[in-house]
Amino acid sequence: MIRQRRSIRKFKSTPIEEAKLEKLIEAARLCPSAKNRQPWRFMILKAEIKDQIADIMLQLFESHDEKLPGYVNSSRYTAEIIKTAPVLILVLREADELWTTGDLLSIGAAIEHIGLAVVDLGLGSLWIRDTEYTEKEITELIGYPELQLVSAIALGYPAEHPEPRPRKPQEALLLHYRKH
């Protein structure tokens, strides 16, 4: 399953069955978390409200006269992907500065649980960070301005089957103890 997981950017318009969405949230719910805080909150969005999220992301480019940093420009492409995906899951948490690191690690693991369950269910997903640039506008739209929008996941039946992306060799990842 791990070797089959891919970031999918093209989706079929086929709706996702509710039972499959429930299985994805259950996969996240069962994820371990730092001190068992289970800091994640999920919102499943479809149709018009999902597209409104994408529109908010696209408005970022219309509302800035100054040049945005290059890495922000990927959110334009991501917004278009969100529009083609049948489902968008927003991943949120209650902001707590004392728990930022633990919560974000835990939420990352929960998102990966969803990503692996997606493969098992014959679906495709894209783990999205680009909502960060319009977090306040999005949380206001969905009615939870007090929560931190950590990430989003676009979901659907894949309309593409990309090859695996290059990975660094293990030797490049492993550090060896160095005496001071």
Tab-separated table of C-alpha atoms in Angstrom:
chain	number	residue	atom	x	y	z
A	1	MET	CA	0.000	0.000	0.000
A	2	ILE	CA	2.797	2.466	0.859
A	3	ARG	CA	4.457	1.950	-2.521
A	4	GLN	CA	1.160	2.566	-4.356
A	5	ARG	CA	0.372	5.911	-2.688
A	6	ARG	CA	0.703	8.855	-5.061
A	7	SER	CA	-0.228	12.512	-5.058
A	8	ILE	CA	-3.178	12.673	-7.444
A	9	ARG	CA	-3.889	15.946	-9.214
A	10	LYS	CA	-6.521	14.785	-11.722
A	11	PHE	CA	-9.787	13.280	-10.545
A	12	LYS	CA	-12.832	11.719	-12.142
A	13	SER	CA	-16.147	13.434	-11.392
A	14	THR	CA	-17.500	10.221	-9.829
A	15	PRO	CA	-18.855	10.951	-6.329
A	16	ILE	CA	-17.231	9.192	-3.365
A	17	GLU	CA	-19.518	6.905	-1.407
A	18	GLU	CA	-20.321	8.097	2.137
A	19	ALA	CA	-19.180	4.742	3.564
A	20	LYS	CA	-15.706	5.338	2.096
A	21	LEU	CA	-15.534	8.836	3.568
A	22	GLU	CA	-16.472	7.393	6.957
A	23	LYS	CA	-13.671	4.813	6.627
A	24	LEU	CA	-11.162	7.589	5.919
A	25	ILE	CA	-12.157	9.548	9.013
A	26	GLU	CA	-12.047	6.322	11.027
A	27	ALA	CA	-8.486	5.693	9.786
A	28	ALA	CA	-7.498	9.158	11.051
A	29	ARG	CA	-9.369	8.680	14.331
A	30	LEU	CA	-7.338	5.544	15.071
A	31	CYS	CA	-4.022	7.328	14.548
A	32	PRO	CA	-1.692	7.687	17.543
A	33	SER	CA	-1.109	11.225	18.779
A	34	ALA	CA	1.233	12.981	21.180
A	35	LYS	CA	-0.067	12.411	24.740
A	36	ASN	CA	-3.223	11.006	23.097
A	37	ARG	CA	-4.452	14.582	22.540
A	38	GLN	CA	-6.132	13.674	19.231
A	39	PRO	CA	-5.943	17.331	18.189
A	40	TRP	CA	-7.407	16.892	14.714
A	41	ARG	CA	-10.778	18.105	13.546
A	42	PHE	CA	-12.022	17.314	10.052
A	43	MET	CA	-14.578	18.944	7.790
A	44	ILE	CA	-15.738	17.153	4.641
A	45	LEU	CA	-16.720	19.586	1.896
A	46	LYS	CA	-18.317	18.992	-1.488
A	47	ALA	CA	-19.769	20.964	-4.371
A	48	GLU	CA	-20.308	24.696	-3.929
A	49	ILE	CA	-18.624	25.174	-0.546
A	50	LYS	CA	-15.551	23.249	-1.728
A	51	ASP	CA	-15.379	25.471	-4.801
A	52	GLN	CA	-15.702	28.571	-2.603
A	53	ILE	CA	-12.519	27.475	-0.796
A	54	ALA	CA	-10.764	27.265	-4.165
A	55	ASP	CA	-12.112	30.691	-5.122
A	56	ILE	CA	-10.738	32.183	-1.897
A	57	MET	CA	-7.341	30.754	-2.794
A	58	LEU	CA	-7.576	32.232	-6.308
A	59	GLN	CA	-8.607	35.655	-4.937
A	60	LEU	CA	-5.217	35.819	-3.236
A	61	PHE	CA	-3.708	36.624	-6.628
A	62	GLU	CA	-6.291	39.251	-7.495
A	63	SER	CA	-6.016	41.059	-4.152
A	64	HIS	CA	-2.264	41.641	-4.057
A	65	ASP	CA	-0.649	44.435	-5.995
A	66	GLU	CA	2.817	43.448	-4.826
A	67	LYS	CA	4.553	40.414	-6.254
A	68	LEU	CA	3.939	37.309	-4.166
A	69	PRO	CA	6.862	34.979	-3.362
A	70	GLY	CA	7.298	32.283	-6.002
A	71	TYR	CA	6.293	29.384	-3.761
A	72	VAL	CA	2.853	30.955	-3.150
A	73	ASN	CA	2.048	30.627	-6.849
A	74	SER	CA	1.486	26.885	-6.478
A	75	SER	CA	-1.765	27.682	-4.639
A	76	ARG	CA	-3.274	28.870	-7.933
A	77	TYR	CA	-2.713	25.403	-9.405
A	78	THR	CA	-3.851	23.730	-6.179
A	79	ALA	CA	-7.115	25.706	-6.238
A	80	GLU	CA	-7.854	24.360	-9.716
A	81	ILE	CA	-7.197	20.819	-8.475
A	82	ILE	CA	-9.619	21.381	-5.578
A	83	LYS	CA	-12.312	22.396	-8.061
A	84	THR	CA	-11.947	19.127	-9.981
A	85	ALA	CA	-11.873	16.908	-6.876
A	86	PRO	CA	-15.292	15.693	-5.691
A	87	VAL	CA	-14.318	16.097	-2.008
A	88	LEU	CA	-12.090	18.348	0.060
A	89	ILE	CA	-11.298	17.506	3.661
A	90	LEU	CA	-10.136	20.423	5.783
A	91	VAL	CA	-7.879	19.497	8.703
A	92	LEU	CA	-8.051	21.860	11.660
A	93	ARG	CA	-6.993	22.106	15.303
A	94	GLU	CA	-7.546	24.316	18.298
A	95	ALA	CA	-4.547	26.632	18.414
A	96	ASP	CA	-2.423	25.977	21.495
A	97	GLU	CA	1.133	27.305	21.391
A	98	LEU	CA	2.294	24.850	24.062
A	99	TRP	CA	1.282	21.937	21.830
A	100	THR	CA	2.110	23.203	18.341
A	101	THR	CA	4.884	20.717	17.584
A	102	GLY	CA	3.136	17.691	19.081
A	103	ASP	CA	-0.188	18.559	17.494
A	104	LEU	CA	1.283	19.144	14.048
A	105	LEU	CA	3.238	15.878	14.198
A	106	SER	CA	0.090	14.050	15.269
A	107	ILE	CA	-2.011	15.683	12.547
A	108	GLY	CA	0.600	14.806	9.928
A	109	ALA	CA	0.361	11.180	10.996
A	110	ALA	CA	-3.456	11.304	10.819
A	111	ILE	CA	-3.287	12.756	7.309
A	112	GLU	CA	-0.915	9.974	6.283
A	113	HIS	CA	-3.325	7.410	7.761
A	114	ILE	CA	-5.981	8.906	5.472
A	115	GLY	CA	-3.553	8.848	2.528
A	116	LEU	CA	-2.859	5.152	2.996
A	117	ALA	CA	-6.535	4.294	3.528
A	118	VAL	CA	-7.294	6.178	0.290
A	119	VAL	CA	-5.140	3.691	-1.622
A	120	ASP	CA	-6.866	0.777	0.091
A	121	LEU	CA	-10.274	2.127	-0.983
A	122	GLY	CA	-9.301	2.678	-4.630
A	123	LEU	CA	-9.336	6.458	-4.291
A	124	GLY	CA	-6.721	9.135	-4.898
A	125	SER	CA	-5.684	12.104	-2.777
A	126	LEU	CA	-3.567	15.207	-2.692
A	127	TRP	CA	-2.217	16.448	0.643
A	128	ILE	CA	-2.467	20.258	0.461
A	129	ARG	CA	-0.466	22.903	2.283
A	130	ASP	CA	-1.419	25.869	0.096
A	131	THR	CA	-4.480	26.702	2.215
A	132	GLU	CA	-2.011	28.342	4.607
A	133	TYR	CA	-1.954	31.597	2.621
A	134	THR	CA	-5.710	32.136	2.977
A	135	GLU	CA	-6.287	30.377	6.303
A	136	LYS	CA	-8.206	33.217	7.992
A	137	GLU	CA	-10.577	33.718	5.061
A	138	ILE	CA	-11.261	29.975	4.840
A	139	THR	CA	-11.874	29.489	8.569
A	140	GLU	CA	-14.246	32.466	8.548
A	141	LEU	CA	-16.153	31.023	5.568
A	142	ILE	CA	-16.655	27.648	7.271
A	143	GLY	CA	-17.666	29.245	10.574
A	144	TYR	CA	-14.645	28.312	12.690
A	145	PRO	CA	-12.408	31.414	12.798
A	146	GLU	CA	-11.062	30.315	16.198
A	147	LEU	CA	-9.491	27.146	14.739
A	148	GLN	CA	-6.180	26.800	12.934
A	149	LEU	CA	-6.457	25.374	9.418
A	150	VAL	CA	-3.471	23.032	9.272
A	151	SER	CA	-3.971	21.383	5.911
A	152	ALA	CA	-6.468	20.028	3.406
A	153	ILE	CA	-6.849	16.844	1.390
A	154	ALA	CA	-8.387	16.705	-2.081
A	155	LEU	CA	-10.099	13.353	-2.713
A	156	GLY	CA	-11.635	11.486	-5.587
A	157	TYR	CA	-11.294	8.583	-7.942
A	158	PRO	CA	-7.986	9.083	-9.773
A	159	ALA	CA	-8.048	10.101	-13.426
A	160	GLU	CA	-4.282	9.623	-13.630
A	161	HIS	CA	-1.709	7.107	-12.487
A	162	PRO	CA	1.561	8.980	-12.062
A	163	GLU	CA	4.874	7.217	-11.764
A	164	PRO	CA	6.613	7.329	-8.385
A	165	ARG	CA	8.499	10.538	-7.680
A	166	PRO	CA	12.251	10.239	-7.133
A	167	ARG	CA	13.304	9.452	-3.577
A	168	LYS	CA	16.623	10.086	-1.912
A	169	PRO	CA	18.653	6.955	-1.210
A	170	GLN	CA	18.722	5.745	2.389
A	171	GLU	CA	22.387	6.713	2.688
A	172	ALA	CA	21.413	10.352	2.127
A	173	LEU	CA	18.863	10.198	4.958
A	174	LEU	CA	20.840	8.502	7.689
A	175	LEU	CA	23.030	10.613	9.945
A	176	HIS	CA	25.856	9.181	11.989
A	177	TYR	CA	26.786	10.223	15.478
A	178	ARG	CA	29.525	12.865	15.579
A	179	LYS	CA	31.518	13.605	18.691
A	180	HIS	CA	31.916	17.253	19.584
